[in-house]
Short mmCIF file of C-alpha atoms in Angstrom, two decimals:
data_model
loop_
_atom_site.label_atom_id
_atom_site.label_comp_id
_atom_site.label_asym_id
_atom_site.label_seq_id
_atom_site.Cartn_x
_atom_site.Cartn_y
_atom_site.Cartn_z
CA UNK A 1 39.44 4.12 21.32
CA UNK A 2 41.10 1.07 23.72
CA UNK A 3 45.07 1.45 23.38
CA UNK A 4 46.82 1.03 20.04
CA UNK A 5 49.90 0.08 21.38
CA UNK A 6 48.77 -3.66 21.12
CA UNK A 7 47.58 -2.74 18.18
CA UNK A 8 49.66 -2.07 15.50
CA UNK A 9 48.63 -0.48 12.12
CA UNK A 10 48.74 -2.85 9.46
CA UNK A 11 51.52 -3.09 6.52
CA UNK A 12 51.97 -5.48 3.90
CA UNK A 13 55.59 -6.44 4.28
CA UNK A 14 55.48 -9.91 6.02
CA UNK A 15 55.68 -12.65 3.02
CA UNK A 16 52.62 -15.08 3.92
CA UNK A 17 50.58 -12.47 5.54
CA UNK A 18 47.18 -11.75 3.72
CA UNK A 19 48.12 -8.18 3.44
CA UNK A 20 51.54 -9.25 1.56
CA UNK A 21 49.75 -11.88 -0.79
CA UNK A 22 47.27 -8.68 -1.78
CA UNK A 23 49.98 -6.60 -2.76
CA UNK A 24 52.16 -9.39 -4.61
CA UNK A 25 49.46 -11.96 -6.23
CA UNK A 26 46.49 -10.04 -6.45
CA UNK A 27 46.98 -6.43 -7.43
CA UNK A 28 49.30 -8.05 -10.74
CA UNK A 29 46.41 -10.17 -11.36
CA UNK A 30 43.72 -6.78 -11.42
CA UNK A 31 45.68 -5.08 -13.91
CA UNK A 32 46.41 -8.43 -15.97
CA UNK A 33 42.40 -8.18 -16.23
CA UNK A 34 41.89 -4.80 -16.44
CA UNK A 35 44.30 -5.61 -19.79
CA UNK A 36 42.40 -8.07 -21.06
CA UNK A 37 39.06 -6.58 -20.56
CA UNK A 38 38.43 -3.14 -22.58
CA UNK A 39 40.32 -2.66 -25.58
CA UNK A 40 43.24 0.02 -24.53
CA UNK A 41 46.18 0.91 -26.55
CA UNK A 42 49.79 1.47 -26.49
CA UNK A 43 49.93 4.02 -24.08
CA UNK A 44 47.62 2.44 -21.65
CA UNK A 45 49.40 -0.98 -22.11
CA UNK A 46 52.61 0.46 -21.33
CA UNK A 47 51.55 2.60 -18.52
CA UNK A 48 50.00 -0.89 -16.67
CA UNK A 49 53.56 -2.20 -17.82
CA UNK A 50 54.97 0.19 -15.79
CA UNK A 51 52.45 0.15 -12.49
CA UNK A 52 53.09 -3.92 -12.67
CA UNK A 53 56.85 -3.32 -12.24
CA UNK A 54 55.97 -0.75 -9.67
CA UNK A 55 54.34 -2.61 -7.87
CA UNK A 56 56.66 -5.42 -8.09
CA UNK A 57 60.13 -4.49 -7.70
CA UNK A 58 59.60 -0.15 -7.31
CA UNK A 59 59.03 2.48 -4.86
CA UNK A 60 55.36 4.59 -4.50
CA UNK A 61 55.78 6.85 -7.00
CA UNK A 62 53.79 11.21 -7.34
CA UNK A 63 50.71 11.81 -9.17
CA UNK A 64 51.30 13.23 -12.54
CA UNK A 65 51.13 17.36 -12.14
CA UNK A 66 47.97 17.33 -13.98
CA UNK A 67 45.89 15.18 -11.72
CA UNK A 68 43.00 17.02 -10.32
CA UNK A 69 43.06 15.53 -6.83
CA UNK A 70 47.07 15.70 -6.34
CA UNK A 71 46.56 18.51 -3.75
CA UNK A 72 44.24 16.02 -2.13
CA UNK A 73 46.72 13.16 -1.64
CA UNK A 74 49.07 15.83 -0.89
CA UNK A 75 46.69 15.88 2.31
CA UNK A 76 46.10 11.95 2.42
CA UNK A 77 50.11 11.64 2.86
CA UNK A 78 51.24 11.28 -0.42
CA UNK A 79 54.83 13.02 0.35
CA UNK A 80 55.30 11.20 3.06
CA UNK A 81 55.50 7.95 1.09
CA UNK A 82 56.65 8.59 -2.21
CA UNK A 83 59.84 6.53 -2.40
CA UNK A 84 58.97 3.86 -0.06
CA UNK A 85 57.93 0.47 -0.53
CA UNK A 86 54.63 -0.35 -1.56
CA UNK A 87 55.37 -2.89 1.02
CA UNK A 88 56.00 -1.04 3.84
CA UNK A 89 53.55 1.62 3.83
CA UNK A 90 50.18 1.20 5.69
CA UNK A 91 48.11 -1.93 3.91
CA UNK A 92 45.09 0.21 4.03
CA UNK A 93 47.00 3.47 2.09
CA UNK A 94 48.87 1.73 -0.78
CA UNK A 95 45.59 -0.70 -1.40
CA UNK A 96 43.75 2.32 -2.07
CA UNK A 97 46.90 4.00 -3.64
CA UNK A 98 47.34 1.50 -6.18
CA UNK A 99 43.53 1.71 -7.77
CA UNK A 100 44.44 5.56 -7.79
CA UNK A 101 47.48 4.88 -9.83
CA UNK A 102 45.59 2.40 -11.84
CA UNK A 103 42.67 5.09 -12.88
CA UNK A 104 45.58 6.84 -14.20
CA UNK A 105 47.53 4.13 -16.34
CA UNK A 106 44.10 3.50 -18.24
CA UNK A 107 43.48 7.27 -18.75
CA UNK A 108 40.53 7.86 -16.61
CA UNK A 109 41.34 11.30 -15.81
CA UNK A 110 43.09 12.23 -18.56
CA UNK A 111 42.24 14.07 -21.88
CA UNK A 112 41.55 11.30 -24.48
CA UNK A 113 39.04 9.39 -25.10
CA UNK A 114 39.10 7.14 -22.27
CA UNK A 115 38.32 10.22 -20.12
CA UNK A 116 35.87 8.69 -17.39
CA UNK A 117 35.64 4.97 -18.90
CA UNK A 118 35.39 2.41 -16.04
CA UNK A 119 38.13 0.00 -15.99
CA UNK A 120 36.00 -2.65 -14.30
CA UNK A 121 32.86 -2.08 -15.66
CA UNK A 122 32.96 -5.10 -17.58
CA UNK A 123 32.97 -7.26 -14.56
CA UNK A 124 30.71 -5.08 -12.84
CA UNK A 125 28.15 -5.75 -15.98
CA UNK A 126 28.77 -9.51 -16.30
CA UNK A 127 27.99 -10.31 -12.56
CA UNK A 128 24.72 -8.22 -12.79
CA UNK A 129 23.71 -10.09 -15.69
CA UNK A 130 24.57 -13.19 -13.90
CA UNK A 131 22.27 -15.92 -13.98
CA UNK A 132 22.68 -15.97 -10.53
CA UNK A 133 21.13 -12.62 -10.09
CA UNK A 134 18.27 -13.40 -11.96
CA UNK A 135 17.71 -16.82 -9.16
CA UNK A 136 17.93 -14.37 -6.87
CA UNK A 137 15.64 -11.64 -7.04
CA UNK A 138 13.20 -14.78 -8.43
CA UNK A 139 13.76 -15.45 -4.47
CA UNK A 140 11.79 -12.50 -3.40
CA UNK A 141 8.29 -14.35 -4.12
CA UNK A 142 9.61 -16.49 -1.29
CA UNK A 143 8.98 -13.39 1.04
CA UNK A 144 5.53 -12.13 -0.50
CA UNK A 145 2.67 -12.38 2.40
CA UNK A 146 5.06 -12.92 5.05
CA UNK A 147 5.01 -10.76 8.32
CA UNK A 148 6.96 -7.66 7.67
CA UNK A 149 9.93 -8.59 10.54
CA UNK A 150 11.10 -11.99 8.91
CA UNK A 151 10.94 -10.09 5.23
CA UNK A 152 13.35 -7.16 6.93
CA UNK A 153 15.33 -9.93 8.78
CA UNK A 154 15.79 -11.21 5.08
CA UNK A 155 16.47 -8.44 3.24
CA UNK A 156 19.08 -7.25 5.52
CA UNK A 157 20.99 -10.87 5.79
CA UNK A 158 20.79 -10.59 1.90
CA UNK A 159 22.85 -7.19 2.29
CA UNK A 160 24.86 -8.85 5.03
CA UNK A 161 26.05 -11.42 2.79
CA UNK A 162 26.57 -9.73 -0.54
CA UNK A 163 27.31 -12.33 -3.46
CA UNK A 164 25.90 -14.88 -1.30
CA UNK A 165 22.75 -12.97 -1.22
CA UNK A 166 21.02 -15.82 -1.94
CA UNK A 167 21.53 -17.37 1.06
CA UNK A 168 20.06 -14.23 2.91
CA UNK A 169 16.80 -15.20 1.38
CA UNK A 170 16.37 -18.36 3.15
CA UNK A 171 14.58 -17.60 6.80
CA UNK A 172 15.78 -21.09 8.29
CA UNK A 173 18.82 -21.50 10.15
CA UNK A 174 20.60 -22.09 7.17
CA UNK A 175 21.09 -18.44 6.70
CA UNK A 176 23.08 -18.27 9.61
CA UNK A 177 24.55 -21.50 9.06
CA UNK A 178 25.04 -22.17 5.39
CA UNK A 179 27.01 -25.25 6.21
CA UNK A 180 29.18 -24.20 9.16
CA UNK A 181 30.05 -26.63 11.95
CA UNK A 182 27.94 -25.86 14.79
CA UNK A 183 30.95 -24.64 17.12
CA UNK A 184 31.94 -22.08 14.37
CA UNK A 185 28.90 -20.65 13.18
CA UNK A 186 28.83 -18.34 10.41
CA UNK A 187 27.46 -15.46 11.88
CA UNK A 188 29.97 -14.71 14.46
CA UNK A 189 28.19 -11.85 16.04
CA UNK A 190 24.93 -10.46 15.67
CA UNK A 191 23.60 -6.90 16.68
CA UNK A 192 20.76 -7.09 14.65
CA UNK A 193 18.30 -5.67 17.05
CA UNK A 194 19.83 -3.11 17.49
CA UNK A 195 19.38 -2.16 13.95
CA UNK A 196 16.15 -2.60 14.37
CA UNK A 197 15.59 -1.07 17.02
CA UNK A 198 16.58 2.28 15.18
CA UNK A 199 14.90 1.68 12.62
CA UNK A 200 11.11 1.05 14.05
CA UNK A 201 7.97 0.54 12.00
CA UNK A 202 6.46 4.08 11.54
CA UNK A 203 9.82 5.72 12.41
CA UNK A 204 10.83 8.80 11.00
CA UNK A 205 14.13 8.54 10.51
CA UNK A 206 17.13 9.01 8.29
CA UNK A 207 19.40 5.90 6.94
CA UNK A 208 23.04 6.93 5.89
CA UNK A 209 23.66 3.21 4.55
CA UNK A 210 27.79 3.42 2.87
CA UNK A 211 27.46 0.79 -0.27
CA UNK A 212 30.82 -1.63 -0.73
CA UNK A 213 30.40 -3.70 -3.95
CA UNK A 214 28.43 -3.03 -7.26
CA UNK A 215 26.41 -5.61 -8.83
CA UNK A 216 25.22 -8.40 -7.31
CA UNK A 217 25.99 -6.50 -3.42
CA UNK A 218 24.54 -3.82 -4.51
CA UNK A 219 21.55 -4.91 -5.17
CA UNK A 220 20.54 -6.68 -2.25
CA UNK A 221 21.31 -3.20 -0.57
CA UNK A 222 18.97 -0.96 -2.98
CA UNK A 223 16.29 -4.14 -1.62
CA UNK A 224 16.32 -3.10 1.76
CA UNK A 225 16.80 0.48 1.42
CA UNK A 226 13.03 -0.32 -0.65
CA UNK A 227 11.66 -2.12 1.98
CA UNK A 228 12.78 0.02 4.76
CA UNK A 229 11.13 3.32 3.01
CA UNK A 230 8.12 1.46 2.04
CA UNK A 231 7.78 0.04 5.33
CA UNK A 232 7.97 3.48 6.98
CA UNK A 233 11.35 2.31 9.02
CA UNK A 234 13.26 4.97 7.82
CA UNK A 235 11.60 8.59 6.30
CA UNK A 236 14.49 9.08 4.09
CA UNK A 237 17.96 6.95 2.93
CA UNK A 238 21.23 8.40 1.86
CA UNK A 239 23.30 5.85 -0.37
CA UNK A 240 27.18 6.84 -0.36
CA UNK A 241 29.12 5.24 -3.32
CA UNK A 242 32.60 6.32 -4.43
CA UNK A 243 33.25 9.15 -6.34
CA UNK A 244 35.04 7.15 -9.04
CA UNK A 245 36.17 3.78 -9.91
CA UNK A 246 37.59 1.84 -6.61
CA UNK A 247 38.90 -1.44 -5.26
CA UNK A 248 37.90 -3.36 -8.51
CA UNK A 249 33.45 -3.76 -7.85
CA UNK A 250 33.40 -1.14 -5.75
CA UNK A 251 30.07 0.65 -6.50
CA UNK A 252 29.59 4.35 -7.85
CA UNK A 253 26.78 6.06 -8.76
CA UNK A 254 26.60 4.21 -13.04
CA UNK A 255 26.87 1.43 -10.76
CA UNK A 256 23.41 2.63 -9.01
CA UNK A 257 21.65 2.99 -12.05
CA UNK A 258 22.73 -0.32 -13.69
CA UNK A 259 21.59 -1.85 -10.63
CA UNK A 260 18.08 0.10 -10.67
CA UNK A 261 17.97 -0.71 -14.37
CA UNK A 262 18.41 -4.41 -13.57
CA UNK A 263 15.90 -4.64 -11.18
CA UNK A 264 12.98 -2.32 -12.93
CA UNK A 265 13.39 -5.29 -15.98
CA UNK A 266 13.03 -8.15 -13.14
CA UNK A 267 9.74 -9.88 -13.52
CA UNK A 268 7.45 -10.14 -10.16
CA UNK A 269 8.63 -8.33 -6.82
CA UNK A 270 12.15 -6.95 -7.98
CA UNK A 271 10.32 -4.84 -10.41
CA UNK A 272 7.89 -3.63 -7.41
CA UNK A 273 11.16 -2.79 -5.47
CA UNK A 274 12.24 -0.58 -8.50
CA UNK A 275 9.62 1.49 -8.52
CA UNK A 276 9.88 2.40 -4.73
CA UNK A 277 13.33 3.02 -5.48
CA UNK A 278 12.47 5.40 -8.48
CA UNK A 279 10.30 7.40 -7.04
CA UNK A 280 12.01 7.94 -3.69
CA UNK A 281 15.04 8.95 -5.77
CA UNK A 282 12.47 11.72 -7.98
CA UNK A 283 11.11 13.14 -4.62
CA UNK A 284 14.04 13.12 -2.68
CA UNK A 285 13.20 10.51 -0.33
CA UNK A 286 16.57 8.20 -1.25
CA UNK A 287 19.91 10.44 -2.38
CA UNK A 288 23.15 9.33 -3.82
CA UNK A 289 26.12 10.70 -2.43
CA UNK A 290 29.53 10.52 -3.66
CA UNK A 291 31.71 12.18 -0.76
CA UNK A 292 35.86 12.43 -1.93
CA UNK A 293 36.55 10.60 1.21
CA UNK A 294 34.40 7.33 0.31
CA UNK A 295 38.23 6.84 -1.88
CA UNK A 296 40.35 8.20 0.79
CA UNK A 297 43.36 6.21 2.59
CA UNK A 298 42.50 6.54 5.61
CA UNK A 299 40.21 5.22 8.13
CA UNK A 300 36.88 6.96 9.08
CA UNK A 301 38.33 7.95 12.63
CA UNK A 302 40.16 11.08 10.09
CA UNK A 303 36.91 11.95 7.97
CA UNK A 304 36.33 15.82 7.23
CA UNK A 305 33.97 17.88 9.15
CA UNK A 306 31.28 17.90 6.78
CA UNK A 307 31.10 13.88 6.56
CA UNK A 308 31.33 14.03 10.13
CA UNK A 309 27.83 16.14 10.00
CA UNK A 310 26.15 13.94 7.83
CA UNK A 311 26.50 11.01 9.85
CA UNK A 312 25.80 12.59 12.83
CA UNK A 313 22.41 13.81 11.71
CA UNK A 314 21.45 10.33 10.55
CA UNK A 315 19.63 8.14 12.62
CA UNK A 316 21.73 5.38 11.67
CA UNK A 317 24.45 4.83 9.15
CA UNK A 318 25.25 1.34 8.28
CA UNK A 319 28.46 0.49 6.95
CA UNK A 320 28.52 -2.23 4.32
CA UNK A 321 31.69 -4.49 3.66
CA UNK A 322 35.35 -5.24 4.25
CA UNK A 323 37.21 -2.19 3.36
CA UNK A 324 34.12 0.11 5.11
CA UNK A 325 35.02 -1.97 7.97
CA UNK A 326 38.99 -1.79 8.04
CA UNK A 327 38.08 1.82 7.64
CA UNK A 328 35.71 1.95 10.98
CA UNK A 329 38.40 -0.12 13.07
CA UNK A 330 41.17 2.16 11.77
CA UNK A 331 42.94 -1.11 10.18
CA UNK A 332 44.64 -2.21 13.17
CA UNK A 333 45.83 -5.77 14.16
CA UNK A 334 42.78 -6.10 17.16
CA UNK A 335 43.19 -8.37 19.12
CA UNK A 336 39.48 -9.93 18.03
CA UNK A 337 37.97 -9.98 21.71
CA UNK A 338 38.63 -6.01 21.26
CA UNK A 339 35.77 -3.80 22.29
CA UNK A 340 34.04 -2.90 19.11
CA UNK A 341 31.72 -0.37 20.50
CA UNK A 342 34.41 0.97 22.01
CA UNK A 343 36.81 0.78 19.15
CA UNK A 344 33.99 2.48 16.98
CA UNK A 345 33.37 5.25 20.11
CA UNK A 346 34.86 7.98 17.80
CA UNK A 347 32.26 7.76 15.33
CA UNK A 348 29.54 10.80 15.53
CA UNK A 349 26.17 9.15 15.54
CA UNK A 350 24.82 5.02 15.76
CA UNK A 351 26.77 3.13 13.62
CA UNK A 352 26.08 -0.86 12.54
CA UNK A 353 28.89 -2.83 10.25
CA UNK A 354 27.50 -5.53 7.94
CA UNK A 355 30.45 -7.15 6.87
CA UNK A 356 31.55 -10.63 5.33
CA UNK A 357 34.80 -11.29 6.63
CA UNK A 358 37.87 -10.86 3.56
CA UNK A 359 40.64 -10.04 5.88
CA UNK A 360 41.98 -10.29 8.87
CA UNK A 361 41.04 -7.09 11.18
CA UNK A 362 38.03 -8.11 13.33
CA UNK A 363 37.03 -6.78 16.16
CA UNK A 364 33.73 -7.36 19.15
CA UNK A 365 34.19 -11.45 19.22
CA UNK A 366 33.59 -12.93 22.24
CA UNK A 367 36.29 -15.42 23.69
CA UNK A 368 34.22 -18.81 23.20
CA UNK A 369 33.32 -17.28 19.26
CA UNK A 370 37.06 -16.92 18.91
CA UNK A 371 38.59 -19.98 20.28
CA UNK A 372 35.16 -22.07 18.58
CA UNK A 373 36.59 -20.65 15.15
CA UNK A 374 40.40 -20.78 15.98
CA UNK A 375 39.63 -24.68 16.61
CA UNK A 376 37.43 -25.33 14.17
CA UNK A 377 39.49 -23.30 10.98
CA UNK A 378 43.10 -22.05 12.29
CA UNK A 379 43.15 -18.52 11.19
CA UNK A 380 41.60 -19.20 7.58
CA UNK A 381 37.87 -17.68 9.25
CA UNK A 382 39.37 -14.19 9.29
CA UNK A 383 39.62 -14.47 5.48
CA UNK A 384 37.43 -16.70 3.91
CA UNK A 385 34.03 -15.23 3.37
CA UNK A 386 32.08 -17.83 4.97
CA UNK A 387 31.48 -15.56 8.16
CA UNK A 388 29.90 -12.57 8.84
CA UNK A 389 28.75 -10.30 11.33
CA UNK A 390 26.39 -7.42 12.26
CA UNK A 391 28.02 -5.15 15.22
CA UNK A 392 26.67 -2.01 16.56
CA UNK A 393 28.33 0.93 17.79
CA UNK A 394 27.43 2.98 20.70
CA UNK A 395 24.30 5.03 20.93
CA UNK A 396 25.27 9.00 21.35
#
């Protein structure tokens, strides 16, 4: 990994940083909806009273004694910031810290009846149902009878660009585009081929592909997991999710079966897509994994030995989305012209991000990409979601 020194580990206690305006704006406004969406009483209402003043104006506070994963955090660092500021605690450990403290002000691992009950299932739902969704899988008959690379090159910019998946459907420049002044494009680096070159017609391989987002993300990923197992680029796919209820859409595995619901009821090619999916799931072909580390605090650089296995043994594991990403660059302010191959050398077999950029950790650039966005947006590209990239690690 090049030297951290230059690179320090990211908090969230400098007011007008993106890291700050998470922790003060947006985290206040995720339990004011978590409120208003599922029908919780008194003792839920007044445990998010009390996480909204935490969070606020209060300290990081233990796990109840009950909580089944306490000697867990124990391990993630928990003691060693209990009674310090949310603020001033890694951005990457109280982010994930707070939706653990969340899950228990709404009773999801307690003993009553909202045991297990999905704080954010009602958005999850609503986007799925979208009418969005439904304009986008209509999109796939736009890819019927066309030569099997420029369908994979659209399935995977579909994954690429998650709720803008509809854009990955669209093989003209636009997809790379979408808008974006010429000197900025918004696909600021592209390792595609690589990818691809992994993942070869007739291969025999195994994808390890680590979901992000449920609903309308998700979906666009179960797509190309389809086409690369029908397409005999990969022998067998392993989907990670989390283990339980993370970072608002986060996907887990009720997410996966929503999403497979969703698309078996599709009309035309989304329903054709389902039915790879289905089966490959019955024979073995495509697994769902839920590893305790997909919700841990820490980047990947710290996973356990038996995660480290898993990707090893895969041919590829592609890493979907912001958070996955933070996690592979270990959260550190890069500078962006930063090796990411090297940055990523750590990791134990071939490794490809697909990431929209949401915050402000980038890494891999090249010094005309940078300056071209720098002049063309200020800063506002690190965080906007009208970029994106594809990077690949180094081959083992």
């Amino acid at each position: 990994m090049p030297d951290t020194v230059s690179a320090p580990v990211i908090l969230g206690n400098e007011p007008g940083s993106f890291p700050h305006s998470v922790l003060a704006e947006r985290h206040p406004a995720i339990i004011r909806q978590v409120r208003d969406d599922l029908p919780y009483g008194p003792a839920q209402h007044r445990a998010l009273d009390e996480l909204l003043h935490s969070c606020a104006e209060g300290t990081v506070g233990p796990l109840p004694g009950t909580a089944p994963d306490r000697d867990r955090w124990r391990e993630w660092g928990l003691p060693e910031h209990t009674g310090r500021s949310w603020y001033d605690v890694p951005w990457l450990w109280s982010e994930s810290y707070f939706y653990r403290r969340l899950l228990d002000a709404v009773g999801y691992f307690g003993p009553g009846a909202w045991r297990g009950v999905d704080p954010f299932r009602p958005a999850k739902r609503a986007e799925l149902d979208a009418p969005e969704t439904t304009e986008e899988l209509a999109a796939l008959e736009d890819l019927t009878g066309l030569p099997e690379p420029e369908r994979a090159r659209a399935l995977l910019h579909g994954s690429l660009w998650g709720n803008r998946a509809d854009l990955g459907f669209r093989l003209s420049a636009a997809s790379e585009g979408a808008g974006a002044r010429e000197q900025a494009p918004a696909l600021v680096a592209d390792d595609s081929e690589t990818l691809w070159s992994l993942l070869p017609p007739g291969g025999s391989g195994t994808l390890v592909l680590v979901a992000d987002n449920a609903g309308r993300e998700l979906v666009p990923d179960l797509l190309l997991i389809a086409h690369l197992l029908a397409e005999g680029r990969a022998a067998r796919a392993v989907l990670h999710v989390k283990p339980y209820p993370y970072y608002v859409s986060d996907a887990t595995t009720a997410d996966v079966a929503d999403a497979l619901r969703r698309l078996r009821a599709a009309p035309g090619p989304a329903a054709g897509h389902a039915r790879v999916l289905w089966s490959a799931m019955a024979d073995g072909r495509l697994t769902v994994r839920a590893h305790p580390f997909s919700c841990a605090p820490l980047p990947y650089a710290e996973m356990p030995d038996d995660l480290r296995a898993e990707f090893a043994a895969a041919t590829v594991t592609v890493v979907k989305g912001d958070l996955n990403y933070r996690r592979l660059v270990c959260d550190r302010r890069w500078p962006p012209t930063t090796s990411f191959q090297e940055t990523t050398a750590y990791f134990p077999g071939p490794v490809v991000a697909l990431r929209t950029l949401k915050s402000e950790v980038i890494t891999g650039l090249s010094a005309a990409t940078e300056a071209a966005l720098v002049a063309a947006e200020g800063q506002r590209w690190r965080t906007s979601g009208t970029h994106a990239l594809i990077q690949a690690g180094p081959r083992q």
